[in-house]
Tab-separated table of C-alpha atoms in Angstrom:
chain	number	residue	atom	x	y	z
A	177	MET	CA	54.384	8.658	-52.593
A	178	GLU	CA	52.440	9.139	-49.377
A	179	ASP	CA	54.657	9.420	-46.340
A	180	ARG	CA	53.633	6.903	-43.700
A	181	ARG	CA	56.397	7.605	-41.213
A	182	THR	CA	55.473	7.901	-37.580
A	183	PRO	CA	54.965	11.509	-36.429
A	184	PRO	CA	57.623	12.794	-34.010
A	185	PHE	CA	55.187	13.245	-31.063
A	186	LEU	CA	54.065	9.611	-31.442
A	187	ALA	CA	57.532	8.195	-31.966
A	188	SER	CA	58.457	8.979	-28.376
A	189	ILE	CA	55.588	6.898	-26.988
A	190	PRO	CA	56.742	3.359	-26.192
A	191	LYS	CA	54.736	0.588	-27.693
A	192	PRO	CA	52.943	-1.503	-25.050
A	193	ALA	CA	54.037	-5.079	-24.764
A	194	SER	CA	50.452	-6.265	-24.736
A	195	SER	CA	49.444	-4.398	-27.894
A	196	PRO	CA	48.616	-6.638	-30.856
A	197	GLU	CA	50.848	-6.778	-33.905
A	198	GLY	CA	48.143	-5.547	-36.212
A	199	VAL	CA	47.805	-2.199	-34.399
A	200	ARG	CA	49.703	0.824	-35.618
A	201	PHE	CA	49.853	4.072	-33.647
A	202	ASP	CA	50.431	6.307	-36.654
A	203	GLY	CA	46.731	6.813	-37.320
A	204	VAL	CA	46.176	3.639	-39.351
A	205	VAL	CA	43.974	1.192	-37.491
A	206	ASN	CA	43.757	-2.478	-38.220
A	207	PRO	CA	40.079	-3.498	-38.474
A	208	SER	CA	40.838	-6.578	-36.414
A	209	PHE	CA	41.339	-4.322	-33.354
A	210	HIS	CA	37.684	-3.958	-32.347
A	211	GLY	CA	36.488	-0.870	-30.525
A	212	PHE	CA	39.387	1.338	-31.711
A	213	GLY	CA	38.575	4.088	-34.174
A	214	ALA	CA	35.329	5.291	-35.628
A	215	SER	CA	34.499	1.971	-37.268
A	216	GLY	CA	34.275	0.207	-33.907
A	217	LEU	CA	32.054	2.783	-32.238
A	218	LYS	CA	28.281	2.542	-32.210
A	219	LYS	CA	26.475	5.730	-32.878
A	220	ARG	CA	24.470	7.132	-30.050
A	221	GLY	CA	20.755	6.469	-30.424
A	222	GLN	CA	21.263	3.772	-33.079
A	223	SER	CA	20.710	0.817	-30.746
A	224	GLY	CA	17.505	-1.024	-31.569
A	225	ARG	CA	14.691	-1.431	-29.061
A	226	SER	CA	11.823	-3.871	-29.063
A	227	TRP	CA	8.361	-2.476	-29.703
A	228	ILE	CA	4.979	-4.162	-29.954
A	229	GLN	CA	3.151	-3.116	-33.115
A	230	ILE	CA	-0.648	-3.375	-32.965
A	231	ASP	CA	-2.632	-2.584	-36.102
A	232	SER	CA	-6.262	-1.580	-36.411
A	233	SER	CA	-7.340	-5.191	-37.038
A	234	GLY	CA	-6.065	-6.393	-33.671
A	235	ASN	CA	-2.937	-8.109	-34.947
A	236	SER	CA	0.284	-7.623	-33.014
A	237	GLN	CA	3.924	-8.370	-33.621
A	238	VAL	CA	7.247	-7.530	-32.025
A	239	ILE	CA	9.507	-5.292	-34.102
A	240	THR	CA	12.895	-3.732	-33.460
A	241	LEU	CA	13.395	-0.062	-34.277
A	242	ASP	CA	16.208	2.297	-33.505
A	243	LYS	CA	15.581	5.872	-32.453
A	244	ILE	CA	16.091	7.468	-35.877
A	245	ALA	CA	13.840	4.991	-37.663
A	246	LEU	CA	11.157	5.393	-35.014
A	247	LEU	CA	11.166	9.178	-35.127
A	248	ARG	CA	11.076	9.125	-38.926
A	249	ARG	CA	8.215	6.654	-38.904
A	250	CYS	CA	6.095	8.593	-36.421
A	251	GLY	CA	7.188	12.122	-37.315
A	252	LEU	CA	8.037	13.014	-33.710
A	253	PRO	CA	10.732	15.281	-32.304
A	254	SER	CA	13.502	13.697	-30.282
A	255	ARG	CA	12.310	15.253	-27.009
A	256	ASP	CA	9.071	13.266	-27.231
A	257	PHE	CA	11.024	10.043	-27.480
A	258	ARG	CA	12.693	10.792	-24.150
A	259	LEU	CA	9.278	10.719	-22.488
A	260	LEU	CA	8.955	7.060	-23.495
A	261	ASP	CA	12.431	6.008	-22.442
A	262	PRO	CA	12.230	3.882	-19.263
A	263	VAL	CA	15.689	5.097	-18.251
A	264	PHE	CA	14.322	8.595	-17.622
A	265	VAL	CA	11.680	9.271	-14.984
A	266	TYR	CA	9.111	11.720	-16.308
A	267	PRO	CA	5.628	12.468	-14.983
A	268	SER	CA	2.535	11.294	-16.825
A	269	THR	CA	2.070	13.047	-20.153
A	270	ILE	CA	-0.327	12.960	-23.110
A	271	LEU	CA	0.855	14.870	-26.176
A	272	GLY	CA	-0.996	15.356	-29.435
A	273	ARG	CA	1.280	15.711	-32.460
A	274	GLU	CA	0.745	16.021	-36.190
A	275	ASN	CA	0.767	12.295	-36.940
A	276	ALA	CA	0.748	10.614	-33.541
A	277	ILE	CA	-0.303	10.761	-29.892
A	278	VAL	CA	2.474	10.257	-27.362
A	279	VAL	CA	1.145	8.545	-24.232
A	280	SER	CA	3.305	8.150	-21.132
A	281	LEU	CA	0.956	7.178	-18.322
A	282	GLU	CA	2.507	5.193	-15.489
A	283	GLN	CA	3.610	1.859	-17.012
A	284	VAL	CA	1.774	2.392	-20.316
A	285	ARG	CA	4.150	4.094	-22.749
A	286	CYS	CA	3.167	4.013	-26.384
A	287	ILE	CA	2.876	5.966	-29.615
A	288	ILE	CA	-0.619	5.959	-31.073
A	289	MET	CA	-1.064	6.651	-34.781
A	290	ALA	CA	-4.063	6.610	-37.057
A	291	ASP	CA	-3.739	2.934	-38.008
A	292	GLU	CA	-1.298	1.392	-35.510
A	293	VAL	CA	0.086	1.538	-31.991
A	294	LEU	CA	3.758	1.173	-31.118
A	295	LEU	CA	3.901	-0.048	-27.530
A	296	MET	CA	7.150	-0.092	-25.579
A	297	ARG	CA	7.832	-3.481	-24.051
A	298	SER	CA	8.244	-3.508	-20.277
A	299	SER	CA	9.491	-6.123	-17.861
A	300	ASP	CA	6.580	-5.853	-15.404
A	301	GLY	CA	3.953	-7.280	-17.776
A	302	SER	CA	1.947	-4.065	-18.174
A	303	SER	CA	2.695	-3.888	-21.892
A	304	THR	CA	1.494	-7.477	-22.351
A	305	HIS	CA	-1.741	-6.659	-20.547
A	306	TYR	CA	-2.307	-3.604	-22.712
A	307	GLU	CA	-1.499	-5.553	-25.877
A	308	SER	CA	-3.850	-8.444	-25.137
A	309	GLU	CA	-6.696	-6.192	-24.015
A	310	LEU	CA	-6.422	-3.892	-27.037
A	311	CYS	CA	-6.234	-6.783	-29.494
A	312	GLN	CA	-9.298	-8.405	-27.962
A	313	ARG	CA	-11.280	-5.168	-28.123
A	314	LEU	CA	-10.311	-4.452	-31.712
A	315	ARG	CA	-11.263	-7.952	-32.830
A	316	ARG	CA	-14.504	-7.791	-30.880
A	317	MET	CA	-15.429	-4.383	-32.298
A	318	LYS	CA	-14.535	-5.352	-35.849
A	319	ASP	CA	-17.987	-6.799	-36.492
A	320	GLN	CA	-19.748	-4.004	-34.609
A	321	ASN	CA	-20.637	-0.552	-35.844
A	322	ASP	CA	-18.344	1.512	-33.655
A	323	ASP	CA	-17.749	5.083	-34.766
A	324	LEU	CA	-14.947	5.651	-32.271
A	325	PRO	CA	-11.659	6.201	-34.140
A	326	PHE	CA	-8.795	3.783	-33.688
A	327	GLU	CA	-6.594	6.269	-31.857
A	328	PHE	CA	-9.326	6.989	-29.304
A	329	LYS	CA	-9.804	3.268	-28.652
A	330	ALA	CA	-6.107	2.922	-27.877
A	331	LEU	CA	-6.104	6.093	-25.763
A	332	GLU	CA	-9.223	4.981	-23.889
A	333	LEU	CA	-7.652	1.651	-22.996
A	334	ALA	CA	-4.512	3.388	-21.710
A	335	LEU	CA	-6.597	5.697	-19.524
A	336	GLU	CA	-8.714	2.782	-18.322
A	337	LEU	CA	-5.724	0.667	-17.316
A	338	VAL	CA	-4.022	3.563	-15.576
A	339	SER	CA	-7.191	4.565	-13.737
A	340	ALA	CA	-7.843	0.985	-12.631
A	341	SER	CA	-4.225	0.530	-11.528
A	342	LEU	CA	-4.168	3.726	-9.482
A	343	ASP	CA	-7.558	3.003	-7.921
A	344	SER	CA	-6.482	-0.516	-6.928
A	345	GLN	CA	-3.322	0.856	-5.331
A	346	VAL	CA	-5.371	3.377	-3.378
A	347	THR	CA	-7.758	0.646	-2.233
A	348	GLU	CA	-4.868	-1.530	-1.050
A	349	LEU	CA	-3.398	1.426	0.797
A	350	GLU	CA	-6.720	2.132	2.496
A	351	VAL	CA	-7.052	-1.490	3.602
A	352	GLU	CA	-3.540	-1.395	5.031
A	353	ILE	CA	-3.457	2.023	6.636
A	354	TYR	CA	-6.796	2.215	8.478
A	355	PRO	CA	-6.069	-0.650	10.941
A	356	VAL	CA	-2.599	0.756	11.589
A	357	LEU	CA	-4.022	4.174	12.396
A	358	GLU	CA	-6.615	2.669	14.706
A	359	GLU	CA	-3.927	0.710	16.513
A	360	LEU	CA	-1.719	3.786	16.751
A	361	ALA	CA	-4.544	5.850	18.217
A	362	SER	CA	-5.076	3.270	20.952
A	363	SER	CA	-1.451	2.403	21.609
A	364	ILE	CA	1.380	4.770	20.763
A	365	SER	CA	4.576	2.842	20.125
A	366	THR	CA	7.726	3.246	18.081
A	367	THR	CA	6.803	0.317	15.824
A	368	ASN	CA	3.399	1.784	14.996
A	369	LEU	CA	4.856	5.226	14.384
A	370	GLU	CA	7.472	3.826	11.999
A	371	HIS	CA	4.808	1.851	10.141
A	372	VAL	CA	2.628	4.928	9.745
A	373	ARG	CA	5.610	6.941	8.556
A	374	ARG	CA	6.314	4.468	5.745
A	375	LEU	CA	2.670	4.378	4.753
A	376	LYS	CA	2.487	8.155	4.707
A	377	SER	CA	5.523	8.341	2.420
A	378	HIS	CA	3.830	5.869	0.089
A	379	LEU	CA	0.641	7.923	0.263
A	380	LEU	CA	2.409	11.154	-0.684
A	381	ALA	CA	4.165	9.506	-3.642
A	382	LEU	CA	0.908	7.971	-4.858
A	383	THR	CA	-0.907	11.283	-4.443
A	384	HIS	CA	1.715	13.010	-6.576
A	385	ARG	CA	1.289	10.436	-9.358
A	386	VAL	CA	-2.510	10.613	-9.310
A	387	GLN	CA	-2.378	14.419	-9.178
A	388	LYS	CA	-0.172	14.512	-12.279
A	389	VAL	CA	-2.538	12.287	-14.258
A	390	HIS	CA	-5.465	14.398	-13.023
A	391	ASP	CA	-3.792	17.665	-14.049
A	392	GLU	CA	-2.724	16.278	-17.434
A	393	ILE	CA	-6.264	15.207	-18.364
A	394	GLU	CA	-7.702	18.490	-17.075
A	395	GLN	CA	-5.177	20.535	-19.028
A	396	LEU	CA	-5.944	18.535	-22.154
A	397	MET	CA	-9.689	19.057	-21.740
A	398	ASP	CA	-9.213	22.809	-21.359
A	399	ASP	CA	-7.397	23.140	-24.704
A	400	ASP	CA	-9.538	22.519	-27.783
A	401	GLY	CA	-6.506	22.866	-30.022
A	402	ASP	CA	-4.676	19.978	-28.346
A	403	MET	CA	-7.765	17.805	-28.539
A	404	ALA	CA	-8.227	18.657	-32.214
A	405	GLU	CA	-4.652	17.518	-32.877
A	406	MET	CA	-5.571	14.048	-31.640
A	407	TYR	CA	-8.100	13.353	-34.390
A	408	LEU	CA	-5.517	11.412	-36.385
A	409	THR	CA	-7.938	9.344	-38.458
A	410	GLU	CA	-9.839	12.451	-39.530
A	411	LYS	CA	-6.618	14.254	-40.427
A	412	LYS	CA	-5.412	11.237	-42.394
A	413	GLU	CA	-8.659	11.081	-44.352
A	414	ARG	CA	-8.501	14.811	-45.070
A	415	MET	CA	-4.922	14.486	-46.221
A	416	GLU	CA	-5.778	11.612	-48.555
A	417	ALA	CA	-8.673	13.642	-49.922
A	418	TYR	CA	-6.397	16.647	-50.361
A	419	LEU	CA	-3.769	14.605	-52.216
A	420	SER	CA	-6.424	13.493	-54.677
A	421	THR	CA	-7.636	17.026	-55.406
A	422	ASP	CA	-6.562	19.309	-58.212
A	423	GLY	CA	-4.984	21.802	-55.803
A	424	TYR	CA	-2.205	19.446	-54.821
A	425	LEU	CA	-1.608	18.428	-58.444
A	426	ASN	CA	-1.361	22.086	-59.416
A	427	ASN	CA	1.258	22.643	-56.702
A	428	ILE	CA	3.286	19.727	-58.023
A	429	GLN	CA	3.023	20.868	-61.633
A	430	SER	CA	3.882	24.465	-60.818
A	431	GLY	CA	7.030	23.396	-58.925
A	432	ASN	CA	5.882	24.802	-55.559
A	433	TRP	CA	6.058	21.490	-53.751
A	434	VAL	CA	9.155	22.494	-51.780
A	435	SER	CA	8.858	25.269	-49.247
A	436	GLN	CA	11.988	27.407	-49.154
A	437	SER	CA	11.174	28.849	-45.743
A	438	ALA	CA	10.174	25.592	-44.065
A	439	PRO	CA	12.818	24.041	-41.820
A	440	VAL	CA	14.111	20.629	-42.759
A	441	SER	CA	13.988	17.948	-40.102
A	442	PRO	CA	17.385	16.446	-39.341
A	443	THR	CA	15.832	13.019	-39.087
A	444	CYS	CA	14.288	13.237	-42.512
A	445	SER	CA	16.917	15.156	-44.469
A	446	SER	CA	18.450	12.082	-46.057
A	447	THR	CA	15.438	9.844	-46.460
A	448	GLY	CA	15.040	10.434	-50.129
A	449	GLN	CA	11.310	11.210	-49.833
A	450	PRO	CA	10.912	14.878	-50.734
A	451	GLU	CA	7.541	14.316	-52.256
A	452	LYS	CA	6.113	12.980	-48.999
A	453	ASP	CA	7.594	15.844	-46.995
A	454	SER	CA	6.311	18.385	-49.476
A	455	SER	CA	2.841	16.884	-49.343
A	456	ASN	CA	2.851	17.194	-45.554
A	457	MET	CA	3.927	20.833	-45.742
A	458	SER	CA	1.348	21.618	-48.384
A	459	PHE	CA	-1.317	19.897	-46.348
A	460	SER	CA	-0.257	21.833	-43.236
A	461	LYS	CA	-0.616	25.072	-45.142
A	462	HIS	CA	-3.988	23.924	-46.429
A	463	GLU	CA	-5.101	23.085	-42.878
A	464	SER	CA	-3.889	26.375	-41.456
A	465	SER	CA	-5.787	28.250	-44.108
A	466	ARG	CA	-9.049	26.774	-42.867
A	467	GLY	CA	-8.865	29.048	-39.831
A	468	SER	CA	-8.758	28.458	-36.115
A	469	SER	CA	-12.525	28.057	-35.890
A	470	THR	CA	-12.391	24.522	-37.251
A	471	ARG	CA	-9.996	23.455	-34.497
A	472	GLY	CA	-12.688	23.938	-31.909
A	473	ARG	CA	-15.223	21.786	-33.696
A	474	HIS	CA	-15.853	18.066	-33.322
A	475	VAL	CA	-13.939	17.723	-30.070
A	476	GLU	CA	-17.007	16.799	-28.056
A	477	GLU	CA	-16.396	13.077	-28.592
A	478	LEU	CA	-12.864	13.195	-27.210
A	479	GLU	CA	-13.898	15.602	-24.477
A	480	MET	CA	-16.608	13.220	-23.269
A	481	LEU	CA	-14.125	10.340	-23.313
A	482	LEU	CA	-11.586	12.292	-21.282
A	483	GLU	CA	-14.240	13.591	-18.902
A	484	ALA	CA	-15.363	10.056	-18.035
A	485	TYR	CA	-11.881	9.077	-16.904
A	486	PHE	CA	-11.289	12.495	-15.395
A	487	VAL	CA	-14.176	11.815	-13.020
A	488	GLY	CA	-12.645	8.452	-12.075
A	489	ILE	CA	-9.200	9.951	-11.467
A	490	ASP	CA	-10.775	12.783	-9.488
A	491	ASN	CA	-12.593	10.235	-7.327
A	492	THR	CA	-9.309	8.407	-6.724
A	493	LEU	CA	-7.630	11.687	-5.838
A	494	SER	CA	-10.461	12.473	-3.413
A	495	LYS	CA	-9.874	9.123	-1.685
A	496	LEU	CA	-6.208	9.955	-1.286
A	497	LEU	CA	-6.968	13.411	0.068
A	498	SER	CA	-9.496	11.952	2.511
A	499	LEU	CA	-6.940	9.396	3.604
A	500	LYS	CA	-4.366	12.122	4.083
A	501	GLU	CA	-6.844	14.146	6.147
A	502	TYR	CA	-7.539	11.070	8.279
A	503	ILE	CA	-3.806	10.643	8.869
A	504	ASP	CA	-3.501	14.328	9.766
A	505	ASP	CA	-6.427	13.996	12.181
A	506	THR	CA	-4.805	10.952	13.747
A	507	GLU	CA	-1.539	12.853	14.103
A	508	ASP	CA	-3.374	15.739	15.755
A	509	PHE	CA	-5.114	13.324	18.122
A	510	ILE	CA	-1.789	11.702	19.004
A	511	ASN	CA	-0.193	15.097	19.593
A	512	ILE	CA	-3.071	16.101	21.847
A	513	LYS	CA	-2.761	12.819	23.694
A	514	LEU	CA	0.975	13.286	24.131
A	515	ASP	CA	0.430	16.863	25.298
A	516	ASN	CA	-2.028	15.598	27.884
A	517	VAL	CA	0.492	13.047	29.150
A	518	ARG	CA	3.159	15.731	29.205
A	519	ASN	CA	0.885	17.996	31.246
A	520	GLN	CA	0.181	15.206	33.705
A	521	LEU	CA	3.894	14.634	34.131
A	522	ILE	CA	4.409	18.342	34.770
A	523	GLN	CA	1.627	18.332	37.374
A	524	PHE	CA	3.115	15.308	39.062
A	525	GLU	CA	6.532	16.973	39.042
A	526	LEU	CA	4.997	20.073	40.618
A	527	LEU	CA	3.364	18.064	43.418
A	528	LEU	CA	6.568	16.125	43.946
A	529	ALA	CA	8.568	19.365	44.199
A	530	ALA	CA	6.125	20.715	46.806
A	531	ALA	CA	6.304	17.476	48.796
A	532	THR	CA	10.102	17.572	48.608
A	533	PHE	CA	10.077	21.109	50.012
A	534	VAL	CA	7.851	20.088	52.927
A	535	VAL	CA	9.978	17.041	53.727
A	536	THR	CA	13.043	19.276	53.628
A	537	LEU	CA	11.469	21.499	56.302
A	538	PHE	CA	10.856	18.444	58.471
A	539	ALA	CA	14.483	17.420	57.907
A	540	VAL	CA	15.591	20.887	59.066
A	541	VAL	CA	13.788	20.360	62.394
A	542	THR	CA	15.428	16.960	62.705
A	543	GLY	CA	18.846	18.469	61.981
A	544	VAL	CA	18.381	21.239	64.566
A	545	PHE	CA	17.468	18.884	67.384
A	546	GLY	CA	20.098	16.410	66.310
A	547	MET	CA	23.001	18.787	67.061
A	548	ASN	CA	25.401	18.043	69.909
A	549	PHE	CA	24.264	20.537	72.566
A	550	GLU	CA	22.392	20.277	75.848
A	551	ASP	CA	18.702	21.097	75.663
A	552	SER	CA	16.117	20.889	78.439
A	553	VAL	CA	13.287	20.244	75.936
A	554	PHE	CA	13.842	16.508	75.986
A	555	ASP	CA	14.188	16.260	79.748
A	556	THR	CA	10.579	15.218	79.745
A	557	ALA	CA	9.771	12.174	77.534
A	558	SER	CA	6.468	13.613	76.315
A	559	ASN	CA	8.170	16.650	74.771
A	560	PHE	CA	9.635	14.495	72.009
A	561	ASN	CA	6.147	13.429	70.962
A	562	TRP	CA	4.970	17.034	70.867
A	563	VAL	CA	7.863	18.056	68.640
A	564	LEU	CA	6.961	15.317	66.174
A	565	ILE	CA	3.269	16.219	66.205
A	566	ILE	CA	3.808	19.966	65.777
A	567	SER	CA	6.352	19.442	62.996
A	568	SER	CA	4.078	17.031	61.100
A	569	ILE	CA	1.063	19.307	61.396
A	570	SER	CA	3.091	22.309	60.224
A	571	CYS	CA	4.379	20.399	57.157
A	572	ALA	CA	0.854	19.242	56.290
A	573	VAL	CA	-0.489	22.783	56.543
A	574	ILE	CA	2.301	24.125	54.344
A	575	TYR	CA	1.686	21.385	51.736
A	576	SER	CA	-2.078	22.156	51.794
A	577	CYS	CA	-1.294	25.819	51.202
A	578	PHE	CA	0.775	24.811	48.184
A	579	LEU	CA	-2.125	22.767	46.803
A	580	LEU	CA	-4.592	25.593	47.303
A	581	TYR	CA	-2.233	28.003	45.585
A	582	PHE	CA	-1.754	25.656	42.603
A	583	LYS	CA	-5.509	25.212	42.228
A	584	HIS	CA	-6.059	28.922	42.531
A	585	LYS	CA	-3.600	29.483	39.691
A	586	LYS	CA	-5.245	26.630	37.746
A	587	LEU	CA	-2.010	24.691	37.623
A	588	LEU	CA	-3.854	21.584	38.809
A	589	PRO	CA	-7.233	20.227	37.679
A	590	THR	CA	-10.077	21.046	40.017
């Protein structure tokens, strides 16, 4: 019979008075005690999150997916999911994967696939704007002959919204900062300086965000391989055509549908779909055998799309750089103005020091004649007037000599 006695190291622990009767401290946990033991713990990453699913027909619905189900559905590594998590702050990123495009641009965070978009819901309303705009465009283009793939339509809308949002923020900043700079240039005050400091901090943060979007699009345009990875509809059609060919059927019949050297994804190891995984690996081998020359083809369409928004982002970045240069010019003007005032104060201090020296000489004469001794100079009343006149003239001459010396040394303006 199994021994259920309490272990010695647990027997010495007193039982709390507030502990429920159904709890045992010998390793057996009553299910009624929630949160204690492995059964009451929620696995990390298993919490569901609301996503907006938009299909190619323009229909949308809100679904709840946990992390594992989402990664299995999109075929993405876990590190890509962190880019979409609003808890983490990551710069703008566009990643092309095997079955999806991961877009994290400002408030637009979504996963674009060949036939659907999974959009992360946000509290600021940006996801609702993206959802409504994309659904309207898809429904409007349904009756039109538009050769643009679904994934490029979704990517174009994300770039358009981000570009428009950044440009509007730059325009608002321009409207706000130019009057403040003009006022600061005319009247230097602590309030104006503090206002300009806050606006400059906002400008630097906005410049960093626009620069990241600019660099991400430029880096994507410079790599034909990354752009080729984003042709999801074309890859899906090629995969469907490959699955219907005799080559895939021969691989299945010959028993080569499982690759012994291919790593197994931890998110897909227990899905029970080996045939789907094997078809993806076989298709990947088939695609790699086509050579790297095909990766550089047919990227002109995506390159033109990216270049159009690259020009807009570059124009926005140029506005920010021009605004920053204007702020720097204003700061230089203010520094020059303050230096001029400082120089004037120094000149005034120099003149005041010279005048103080001259007055001190006059005070010396006053102190000499004010001593308590008999002097025949003041026996005549007119002698007092001559002493005052000679002393004043001497002080004026000395002060004039100081001025001439300062001008000679260019310490005073001519």
